[in-house]
């Protein structure tokens, strides 16, 4: 029996945003591995084994996936959004890099998904229409100093910034500090989008300006998009404004 390992993205939440390629891999798998709330999104299937885990055990999870695939199982490791964005794909390659040399010969595929920043951007307009970057605000795997350095440079370079993992009970102050620092670098009028639980029943989107942005608005299921100096709002009487970033900068049109 030939085993394989797919590291698959489940998108932001709704089943409608799971790609057919991922659905196919999930249907063919003998073993599913992932953070328990993500596994709960996948319909149960007879004969399939589920290995749910805590969110912090990424390297263990990657090792288990590789051992099962090496033993001939058809394994899918699930991530939310895209598996390559602050998620399991890098953990699997770290495990391969440091692990059993035979793992390099396994059939390993990364199946993309719709990342939170794309799902959120699509709901509000086109905030990522010009150059942008994505920053993981968690300082679990990097020092806070490095985060501040990157935020400051990203703002100075006038990128739109997508902030993943803006807040959790273990990291209560980081987003507020990030806003303070960004206010030193960017105009106060820059739009800030708080997009929570995108595509789920609890979806909520709010737009503020950098001046008024309050960190308390965010939680673990929020992505925060911070505009560049050129990001614009189009006000609408009936609801949220459109937010977009024009395609050009620094050229006369
Ligand atoms: N691989 C995932 C990101 C994992 S990090 C992806 O590509 O989307 C987890 C962070 O992603 C959360 O803290 C939040 O910032 C963001 N996120 C995930 N799902 C989301 C959703 N449905 N709505 C808003 N943000 C989400």
PDB file of C-alpha atoms and ligand atoms in Angstrom:
ATOM      1  CA  UNK A   1       0.000   0.000   0.000  1.00  0.00           C
ATOM      2  CA  UNK A   2       1.457   3.362  -0.992  1.00  0.00           C
ATOM      3  CA  UNK A   3       1.006   6.059   1.568  1.00  0.00           C
ATOM      4  CA  UNK A   4       0.816   9.772   0.965  1.00  0.00           C
ATOM      5  CA  UNK A   5       0.571  12.958   2.937  1.00  0.00           C
ATOM      6  CA  UNK A   6      -1.471  15.989   1.952  1.00  0.00           C
ATOM      7  CA  UNK A   7      -1.326  19.193   3.971  1.00  0.00           C
ATOM      8  CA  UNK A   8      -4.629  20.822   3.170  1.00  0.00           C
ATOM      9  CA  UNK A   9      -6.239  24.201   3.763  1.00  0.00           C
ATOM     10  CA  UNK A  10      -9.888  24.268   4.843  1.00  0.00           C
ATOM     11  CA  UNK A  11     -10.381  27.963   4.073  1.00  0.00           C
ATOM     12  CA  UNK A  12     -11.835  30.480   6.513  1.00  0.00           C
ATOM     13  CA  UNK A  13     -14.811  28.449   7.756  1.00  0.00           C
ATOM     14  CA  UNK A  14     -17.647  27.729   5.372  1.00  0.00           C
ATOM     15  CA  UNK A  15     -17.623  24.469   3.417  1.00  0.00           C
ATOM     16  CA  UNK A  16     -18.321  26.500   0.261  1.00  0.00           C
ATOM     17  CA  UNK A  17     -14.762  27.847   0.354  1.00  0.00           C
ATOM     18  CA  UNK A  18     -13.058  24.441   0.495  1.00  0.00           C
ATOM     19  CA  UNK A  19     -11.530  23.604  -2.880  1.00  0.00           C
ATOM     20  CA  UNK A  20     -12.633  20.460  -4.750  1.00  0.00           C
ATOM     21  CA  UNK A  21      -9.015  19.240  -4.588  1.00  0.00           C
ATOM     22  CA  UNK A  22      -9.085  19.339  -0.773  1.00  0.00           C
ATOM     23  CA  UNK A  23     -12.527  17.685  -0.664  1.00  0.00           C
ATOM     24  CA  UNK A  24     -11.169  14.851  -2.806  1.00  0.00           C
ATOM     25  CA  UNK A  25      -8.128  14.335  -0.578  1.00  0.00           C
ATOM     26  CA  UNK A  26     -10.338  14.318   2.538  1.00  0.00           C
ATOM     27  CA  UNK A  27     -12.537  11.655   0.939  1.00  0.00           C
ATOM     28  CA  UNK A  28      -9.562   9.427   0.046  1.00  0.00           C
ATOM     29  CA  UNK A  29      -7.775   9.685   3.395  1.00  0.00           C
ATOM     30  CA  UNK A  30      -7.406   6.904   5.938  1.00  0.00           C
ATOM     31  CA  UNK A  31      -6.197   9.328   8.630  1.00  0.00           C
ATOM     32  CA  UNK A  32      -6.988  12.956   9.404  1.00  0.00           C
ATOM     33  CA  UNK A  33      -4.731  14.987  11.666  1.00  0.00           C
ATOM     34  CA  UNK A  34      -5.193  18.481  13.027  1.00  0.00           C
ATOM     35  CA  UNK A  35      -6.281  20.886  15.696  1.00  0.00           C
ATOM     36  CA  UNK A  36      -9.591  19.475  16.973  1.00  0.00           C
ATOM     37  CA  UNK A  37     -11.832  22.472  16.036  1.00  0.00           C
ATOM     38  CA  UNK A  38     -10.546  22.283  12.447  1.00  0.00           C
ATOM     39  CA  UNK A  39     -11.158  18.523  12.260  1.00  0.00           C
ATOM     40  CA  UNK A  40     -14.692  19.183  13.486  1.00  0.00           C
ATOM     41  CA  UNK A  41     -15.353  21.026  10.222  1.00  0.00           C
ATOM     42  CA  UNK A  42     -14.780  17.847   8.211  1.00  0.00           C
ATOM     43  CA  UNK A  43     -17.795  15.496   7.968  1.00  0.00           C
ATOM     44  CA  UNK A  44     -17.170  12.116   9.623  1.00  0.00           C
ATOM     45  CA  UNK A  45     -16.526   9.179   7.327  1.00  0.00           C
ATOM     46  CA  UNK A  46     -16.625   5.510   8.212  1.00  0.00           C
ATOM     47  CA  UNK A  47     -13.258   3.795   8.466  1.00  0.00           C
ATOM     48  CA  UNK A  48     -11.332   7.037   8.807  1.00  0.00           C
ATOM     49  CA  UNK A  49      -9.207   7.648  11.903  1.00  0.00           C
ATOM     50  CA  UNK A  50      -9.036  11.144  13.392  1.00  0.00           C
ATOM     51  CA  UNK A  51      -6.098  12.375  15.403  1.00  0.00           C
ATOM     52  CA  UNK A  52      -7.241  15.594  17.074  1.00  0.00           C
ATOM     53  CA  UNK A  53      -4.720  17.636  18.994  1.00  0.00           C
ATOM     54  CA  UNK A  54      -4.049  20.812  20.836  1.00  0.00           C
ATOM     55  CA  UNK A  55      -3.083  23.874  18.808  1.00  0.00           C
ATOM     56  CA  UNK A  56       0.447  24.034  20.174  1.00  0.00           C
ATOM     57  CA  UNK A  57       1.588  20.539  19.288  1.00  0.00           C
ATOM     58  CA  UNK A  58       2.476  21.282  15.689  1.00  0.00           C
ATOM     59  CA  UNK A  59       5.775  19.431  15.452  1.00  0.00           C
ATOM     60  CA  UNK A  60       4.352  16.300  17.149  1.00  0.00           C
ATOM     61  CA  UNK A  61       1.461  16.418  14.735  1.00  0.00           C
ATOM     62  CA  UNK A  62       3.820  16.712  11.757  1.00  0.00           C
ATOM     63  CA  UNK A  63       5.917  13.758  13.005  1.00  0.00           C
ATOM     64  CA  UNK A  64       2.816  11.608  13.468  1.00  0.00           C
ATOM     65  CA  UNK A  65       1.634  12.480   9.952  1.00  0.00           C
ATOM     66  CA  UNK A  66       4.995  11.510   8.450  1.00  0.00           C
ATOM     67  CA  UNK A  67       5.193   8.224  10.375  1.00  0.00           C
ATOM     68  CA  UNK A  68       1.686   7.249   9.284  1.00  0.00           C
ATOM     69  CA  UNK A  69       2.358   8.117   5.626  1.00  0.00           C
ATOM     70  CA  UNK A  70       5.626   6.132   5.786  1.00  0.00           C
ATOM     71  CA  UNK A  71       3.611   3.167   7.111  1.00  0.00           C
ATOM     72  CA  UNK A  72       1.362   3.272   4.028  1.00  0.00           C
ATOM     73  CA  UNK A  73      -1.525   5.421   5.281  1.00  0.00           C
ATOM     74  CA  UNK A  74      -3.218   8.122   3.244  1.00  0.00           C
ATOM     75  CA  UNK A  75      -2.935  11.091   5.542  1.00  0.00           C
ATOM     76  CA  UNK A  76      -4.431  14.578   5.423  1.00  0.00           C
ATOM     77  CA  UNK A  77      -3.182  17.214   7.841  1.00  0.00           C
ATOM     78  CA  UNK A  78      -5.713  20.032   8.014  1.00  0.00           C
ATOM     79  CA  UNK A  79      -5.118  23.727   8.628  1.00  0.00           C
ATOM     80  CA  UNK A  80      -7.554  26.597   8.525  1.00  0.00           C
ATOM     81  CA  UNK A  81      -7.196  29.021   5.641  1.00  0.00           C
ATOM     82  CA  UNK A  82      -4.108  28.186   3.609  1.00  0.00           C
ATOM     83  CA  UNK A  83      -1.785  25.546   5.086  1.00  0.00           C
ATOM     84  CA  UNK A  84       1.289  27.528   4.060  1.00  0.00           C
ATOM     85  CA  UNK A  85       0.289  30.705   5.929  1.00  0.00           C
ATOM     86  CA  UNK A  86       1.271  30.516   9.626  1.00  0.00           C
ATOM     87  CA  UNK A  87       0.122  26.903   9.671  1.00  0.00           C
ATOM     88  CA  UNK A  88       0.994  23.228   9.324  1.00  0.00           C
ATOM     89  CA  UNK A  89       2.851  23.067   5.992  1.00  0.00           C
ATOM     90  CA  UNK A  90       5.998  24.711   7.367  1.00  0.00           C
ATOM     91  CA  UNK A  91       5.828  22.474  10.464  1.00  0.00           C
ATOM     92  CA  UNK A  92       5.780  19.388   8.231  1.00  0.00           C
ATOM     93  CA  UNK A  93       8.794  20.589   6.239  1.00  0.00           C
ATOM     94  CA  UNK A  94      10.657  21.418   9.470  1.00  0.00           C
ATOM     95  CA  UNK A  95      10.028  17.840  10.603  1.00  0.00           C
ATOM     96  CA  UNK A  96      11.217  16.456   7.256  1.00  0.00           C
ATOM     97  CA  UNK A  97      14.326  18.646   7.337  1.00  0.00           C
ATOM     98  CA  UNK A  98      15.304  17.372  10.796  1.00  0.00           C
ATOM     99  CA  UNK A  99      13.860  13.851  10.617  1.00  0.00           C
ATOM    100  CA  UNK A 100      14.251  10.428   9.058  1.00  0.00           C
ATOM    101  CA  UNK A 101      15.932  10.804   5.618  1.00  0.00           C
ATOM    102  CA  UNK A 102      13.459   8.338   4.109  1.00  0.00           C
ATOM    103  CA  UNK A 103      10.661  10.887   4.710  1.00  0.00           C
ATOM    104  CA  UNK A 104      12.067  12.965   1.844  1.00  0.00           C
ATOM    105  CA  UNK A 105      10.971  10.301  -0.627  1.00  0.00           C
ATOM    106  CA  UNK A 106       7.338  10.265   0.499  1.00  0.00           C
ATOM    107  CA  UNK A 107       4.503  11.504  -1.712  1.00  0.00           C
ATOM    108  CA  UNK A 108       3.857  14.881  -0.061  1.00  0.00           C
ATOM    109  CA  UNK A 109       1.544  17.549  -1.421  1.00  0.00           C
ATOM    110  CA  UNK A 110       0.439  20.934  -0.122  1.00  0.00           C
ATOM    111  CA  UNK A 111      -3.153  21.721  -1.120  1.00  0.00           C
ATOM    112  CA  UNK A 112      -3.848  25.443  -0.959  1.00  0.00           C
ATOM    113  CA  UNK A 113      -6.806  27.055   0.738  1.00  0.00           C
ATOM    114  CA  UNK A 114      -8.290  30.520   0.953  1.00  0.00           C
ATOM    115  CA  UNK A 115      -6.356  32.399   3.597  1.00  0.00           C
ATOM    116  CA  UNK A 116      -8.127  34.643   6.106  1.00  0.00           C
ATOM    117  CA  UNK A 117      -6.675  37.805   4.565  1.00  0.00           C
ATOM    118  CA  UNK A 118      -8.175  36.992   1.165  1.00  0.00           C
ATOM    119  CA  UNK A 119     -11.553  35.997   2.563  1.00  0.00           C
ATOM    120  CA  UNK A 120     -11.660  39.164   4.690  1.00  0.00           C
ATOM    121  CA  UNK A 121     -10.476  41.426   1.874  1.00  0.00           C
ATOM    122  CA  UNK A 122     -13.131  40.046  -0.462  1.00  0.00           C
ATOM    123  CA  UNK A 123     -15.885  40.873   2.043  1.00  0.00           C
ATOM    124  CA  UNK A 124     -14.965  44.548   2.298  1.00  0.00           C
ATOM    125  CA  UNK A 125     -13.742  45.482  -1.181  1.00  0.00           C
ATOM    126  CA  UNK A 126     -10.131  45.345  -2.347  1.00  0.00           C
ATOM    127  CA  UNK A 127      -7.854  46.497   0.481  1.00  0.00           C
ATOM    128  CA  UNK A 128      -5.011  44.293  -0.834  1.00  0.00           C
ATOM    129  CA  UNK A 129      -5.158  45.823  -4.307  1.00  0.00           C
ATOM    130  CA  UNK A 130      -1.644  47.226  -4.048  1.00  0.00           C
ATOM    131  CA  UNK A 131       1.518  45.915  -2.304  1.00  0.00           C
ATOM    132  CA  UNK A 132       0.860  44.318   1.060  1.00  0.00           C
ATOM    133  CA  UNK A 133       2.410  42.060   3.673  1.00  0.00           C
ATOM    134  CA  UNK A 134       1.172  39.584   6.275  1.00  0.00           C
ATOM    135  CA  UNK A 135       2.493  39.585   9.819  1.00  0.00           C
ATOM    136  CA  UNK A 136       1.763  37.037  12.533  1.00  0.00           C
ATOM    137  CA  UNK A 137       1.360  39.088  15.703  1.00  0.00           C
ATOM    138  CA  UNK A 138       2.006  36.093  17.929  1.00  0.00           C
ATOM    139  CA  UNK A 139       5.330  36.332  19.715  1.00  0.00           C
ATOM    140  CA  UNK A 140       5.316  32.636  20.649  1.00  0.00           C
ATOM    141  CA  UNK A 141       7.941  31.794  18.033  1.00  0.00           C
ATOM    142  CA  UNK A 142       9.787  35.101  17.696  1.00  0.00           C
ATOM    143  CA  UNK A 143      10.802  37.909  20.049  1.00  0.00           C
ATOM    144  CA  UNK A 144       8.533  40.925  20.411  1.00  0.00           C
ATOM    145  CA  UNK A 145      11.388  43.271  19.395  1.00  0.00           C
ATOM    146  CA  UNK A 146      11.549  41.652  15.978  1.00  0.00           C
ATOM    147  CA  UNK A 147       7.797  42.104  15.565  1.00  0.00           C
ATOM    148  CA  UNK A 148       8.008  45.808  16.383  1.00  0.00           C
ATOM    149  CA  UNK A 149      10.881  46.192  13.944  1.00  0.00           C
ATOM    150  CA  UNK A 150       8.920  44.525  11.136  1.00  0.00           C
ATOM    151  CA  UNK A 151       5.735  46.486  11.839  1.00  0.00           C
ATOM    152  CA  UNK A 152       7.605  49.772  11.791  1.00  0.00           C
ATOM    153  CA  UNK A 153       9.408  48.974   8.534  1.00  0.00           C
ATOM    154  CA  UNK A 154       6.227  47.674   6.893  1.00  0.00           C
ATOM    155  CA  UNK A 155       4.479  50.943   7.775  1.00  0.00           C
ATOM    156  CA  UNK A 156       7.424  53.010   6.556  1.00  0.00           C
ATOM    157  CA  UNK A 157       7.376  51.071   3.282  1.00  0.00           C
ATOM    158  CA  UNK A 158       3.649  51.899   3.079  1.00  0.00           C
ATOM    159  CA  UNK A 159       2.496  48.305   2.723  1.00  0.00           C
ATOM    160  CA  UNK A 160      -1.046  47.368   3.594  1.00  0.00           C
ATOM    161  CA  UNK A 161      -0.579  45.060   6.604  1.00  0.00           C
ATOM    162  CA  UNK A 162      -2.630  41.946   7.381  1.00  0.00           C
ATOM    163  CA  UNK A 163      -2.229  41.030  11.049  1.00  0.00           C
ATOM    164  CA  UNK A 164      -2.861  37.366  11.852  1.00  0.00           C
ATOM    165  CA  UNK A 165      -3.268  36.127  15.444  1.00  0.00           C
ATOM    166  CA  UNK A 166      -3.808  39.664  16.723  1.00  0.00           C
ATOM    167  CA  UNK A 167      -4.959  38.693  20.197  1.00  0.00           C
ATOM    168  CA  UNK A 168      -5.527  35.827  22.617  1.00  0.00           C
ATOM    169  CA  UNK A 169      -5.936  35.498  26.355  1.00  0.00           C
ATOM    170  CA  UNK A 170      -2.213  34.717  26.608  1.00  0.00           C
ATOM    171  CA  UNK A 171      -1.304  37.778  24.473  1.00  0.00           C
ATOM    172  CA  UNK A 172      -3.608  40.588  25.590  1.00  0.00           C
ATOM    173  CA  UNK A 173      -1.497  43.746  25.031  1.00  0.00           C
ATOM    174  CA  UNK A 174       0.352  43.185  21.747  1.00  0.00           C
ATOM    175  CA  UNK A 175      -2.288  44.557  19.368  1.00  0.00           C
ATOM    176  CA  UNK A 176      -2.711  47.766  21.385  1.00  0.00           C
ATOM    177  CA  UNK A 177       1.043  48.271  21.323  1.00  0.00           C
ATOM    178  CA  UNK A 178       1.082  47.595  17.563  1.00  0.00           C
ATOM    179  CA  UNK A 179      -1.536  50.321  16.999  1.00  0.00           C
ATOM    180  CA  UNK A 180       0.489  52.791  19.101  1.00  0.00           C
ATOM    181  CA  UNK A 181       3.583  52.123  17.059  1.00  0.00           C
ATOM    182  CA  UNK A 182       1.734  52.330  13.743  1.00  0.00           C
ATOM    183  CA  UNK A 183       0.230  55.704  14.746  1.00  0.00           C
ATOM    184  CA  UNK A 184       3.780  57.029  14.931  1.00  0.00           C
ATOM    185  CA  UNK A 185       4.438  55.939  11.338  1.00  0.00           C
ATOM    186  CA  UNK A 186       1.166  56.364   9.438  1.00  0.00           C
ATOM    187  CA  UNK A 187      -1.509  59.038   8.995  1.00  0.00           C
ATOM    188  CA  UNK A 188      -4.244  58.749  11.640  1.00  0.00           C
ATOM    189  CA  UNK A 189      -6.872  58.546   8.916  1.00  0.00           C
ATOM    190  CA  UNK A 190      -5.650  55.185   7.584  1.00  0.00           C
ATOM    191  CA  UNK A 191      -8.542  52.678   7.500  1.00  0.00           C
ATOM    192  CA  UNK A 192      -8.369  49.671   9.812  1.00  0.00           C
ATOM    193  CA  UNK A 193     -10.625  46.675   9.180  1.00  0.00           C
ATOM    194  CA  UNK A 194     -11.485  44.212  11.940  1.00  0.00           C
ATOM    195  CA  UNK A 195     -12.799  41.089  10.244  1.00  0.00           C
ATOM    196  CA  UNK A 196     -13.945  38.304  12.578  1.00  0.00           C
ATOM    197  CA  UNK A 197     -15.139  34.743  11.930  1.00  0.00           C
ATOM    198  CA  UNK A 198     -15.308  35.431   8.220  1.00  0.00           C
ATOM    199  CA  UNK A 199     -17.717  33.129   6.393  1.00  0.00           C
ATOM    200  CA  UNK A 200     -19.145  31.691   9.655  1.00  0.00           C
ATOM    201  CA  UNK A 201     -22.502  32.461  11.250  1.00  0.00           C
ATOM    202  CA  UNK A 202     -20.719  34.796  13.685  1.00  0.00           C
ATOM    203  CA  UNK A 203     -19.051  36.852  10.959  1.00  0.00           C
ATOM    204  CA  UNK A 204     -18.580  40.514  11.911  1.00  0.00           C
ATOM    205  CA  UNK A 205     -16.715  43.241  10.063  1.00  0.00           C
ATOM    206  CA  UNK A 206     -16.038  46.733  11.332  1.00  0.00           C
ATOM    207  CA  UNK A 207     -14.030  49.566   9.899  1.00  0.00           C
ATOM    208  CA  UNK A 208     -12.298  52.236  11.975  1.00  0.00           C
ATOM    209  CA  UNK A 209      -9.478  54.663  11.409  1.00  0.00           C
ATOM    210  CA  UNK A 210      -6.055  54.113  12.890  1.00  0.00           C
ATOM    211  CA  UNK A 211      -6.785  56.996  15.277  1.00  0.00           C
ATOM    212  CA  UNK A 212      -9.881  55.247  16.687  1.00  0.00           C
ATOM    213  CA  UNK A 213      -8.868  51.605  16.375  1.00  0.00           C
ATOM    214  CA  UNK A 214      -9.346  49.806  19.692  1.00  0.00           C
ATOM    215  CA  UNK A 215      -7.519  46.554  20.267  1.00  0.00           C
ATOM    216  CA  UNK A 216     -10.381  45.146  22.364  1.00  0.00           C
ATOM    217  CA  UNK A 217     -12.406  44.762  19.198  1.00  0.00           C
ATOM    218  CA  UNK A 218     -10.206  41.806  18.142  1.00  0.00           C
ATOM    219  CA  UNK A 219     -10.115  38.220  19.327  1.00  0.00           C
ATOM    220  CA  UNK A 220      -8.529  34.953  18.203  1.00  0.00           C
ATOM    221  CA  UNK A 221     -10.795  34.696  15.166  1.00  0.00           C
ATOM    222  CA  UNK A 222     -10.159  38.235  13.923  1.00  0.00           C
ATOM    223  CA  UNK A 223      -7.834  39.336  11.173  1.00  0.00           C
ATOM    224  CA  UNK A 224      -6.894  43.015  11.246  1.00  0.00           C
ATOM    225  CA  UNK A 225      -6.147  44.790   7.975  1.00  0.00           C
ATOM    226  CA  UNK A 226      -4.320  48.090   8.278  1.00  0.00           C
ATOM    227  CA  UNK A 227      -4.409  50.280   5.222  1.00  0.00           C
ATOM    228  CA  UNK A 228      -1.510  52.063   3.603  1.00  0.00           C
ATOM    229  CA  UNK A 229      -1.516  55.837   3.309  1.00  0.00           C
ATOM    230  CA  UNK A 230      -3.368  55.384  -0.006  1.00  0.00           C
ATOM    231  CA  UNK A 231      -6.104  52.989   1.122  1.00  0.00           C
ATOM    232  CA  UNK A 232      -9.525  54.590   0.685  1.00  0.00           C
ATOM    233  CA  UNK A 233     -13.054  54.248   2.016  1.00  0.00           C
ATOM    234  CA  UNK A 234     -16.168  54.526  -0.107  1.00  0.00           C
ATOM    235  CA  UNK A 235     -18.985  55.339   2.310  1.00  0.00           C
ATOM    236  CA  UNK A 236     -22.360  53.656   1.766  1.00  0.00           C
ATOM    237  CA  UNK A 237     -25.626  54.639   3.377  1.00  0.00           C
ATOM    238  CA  UNK A 238     -26.800  51.050   3.746  1.00  0.00           C
ATOM    239  CA  UNK A 239     -23.901  49.385   5.524  1.00  0.00           C
ATOM    240  CA  UNK A 240     -20.178  48.886   5.730  1.00  0.00           C
ATOM    241  CA  UNK A 241     -18.110  51.114   3.478  1.00  0.00           C
ATOM    242  CA  UNK A 242     -16.062  49.624   0.679  1.00  0.00           C
ATOM    243  CA  UNK A 243     -12.343  49.704   1.467  1.00  0.00           C
ATOM    244  CA  UNK A 244      -9.861  49.537  -1.379  1.00  0.00           C
ATOM    245  CA  UNK A 245      -6.274  50.330  -2.214  1.00  0.00           C
ATOM    246  CA  UNK A 246      -5.728  51.786  -5.691  1.00  0.00           C
ATOM    247  CA  UNK A 247      -3.536  49.716  -7.983  1.00  0.00           C
ATOM    248  CA  UNK A 248      -0.936  52.408  -8.553  1.00  0.00           C
ATOM    249  CA  UNK A 249       1.341  54.440  -6.323  1.00  0.00           C
ATOM    250  CA  UNK A 250       4.029  56.954  -7.169  1.00  0.00           C
ATOM    251  CA  UNK A 251       3.130  57.262 -10.854  1.00  0.00           C
ATOM    252  CA  UNK A 252       1.204  60.043 -12.522  1.00  0.00           C
ATOM    253  CA  UNK A 253      -1.862  58.775 -14.341  1.00  0.00           C
TER     254      UNK A 253
HETATM  255  N1  LIG B   1      -3.535  29.341   7.963  1.00  0.00           N
HETATM  256  C1  LIG B   1      -4.521  30.318   8.374  1.00  0.00           C
HETATM  257  C2  LIG B   1      -4.000  31.233   9.460  1.00  0.00           C
HETATM  258  C3  LIG B   1      -3.743  30.541  10.799  1.00  0.00           C
HETATM  259  S1  LIG B   1      -3.324  31.676  12.063  1.00  0.00           S
HETATM  260  C4  LIG B   1      -4.964  31.138   7.141  1.00  0.00           C
HETATM  261  O1  LIG B   1      -4.328  31.044   6.079  1.00  0.00           O
HETATM  262  O2  LIG B   1      -5.971  31.848   7.243  1.00  0.00           O
HETATM  263  C5  LIG B   1      -4.921  31.929  12.818  1.00  0.00           C
HETATM  264  C6  LIG B   1      -5.381  33.353  12.568  1.00  0.00           C
HETATM  265  O3  LIG B   1      -5.963  33.441  11.269  1.00  0.00           O
HETATM  266  C7  LIG B   1      -6.467  33.873  13.496  1.00  0.00           C
HETATM  267  O4  LIG B   1      -5.936  34.355  14.715  1.00  0.00           O
HETATM  268  C8  LIG B   1      -7.053  35.000  12.670  1.00  0.00           C
HETATM  269  O5  LIG B   1      -6.191  36.118  12.688  1.00  0.00           O
HETATM  270  C9  LIG B   1      -6.992  34.408  11.261  1.00  0.00           C
HETATM  271  N2  LIG B   1      -8.266  33.752  10.881  1.00  0.00           N
HETATM  272  C10 LIG B   1      -8.459  32.438  10.649  1.00  0.00           C
HETATM  273  N3  LIG B   1      -9.743  32.197  10.260  1.00  0.00           N
HETATM  274  C11 LIG B   1     -10.364  33.401  10.238  1.00  0.00           C
HETATM  275  C12 LIG B   1     -11.689  33.825   9.908  1.00  0.00           C
HETATM  276  N4  LIG B   1     -12.635  32.954   9.503  1.00  0.00           N
HETATM  277  N5  LIG B   1     -11.974  35.149   9.996  1.00  0.00           N
HETATM  278  C13 LIG B   1     -11.034  36.032  10.376  1.00  0.00           C
HETATM  279  N6  LIG B   1      -9.758  35.693  10.694  1.00  0.00           N
HETATM  280  C14 LIG B   1      -9.430  34.389  10.639  1.00  0.00           C
END
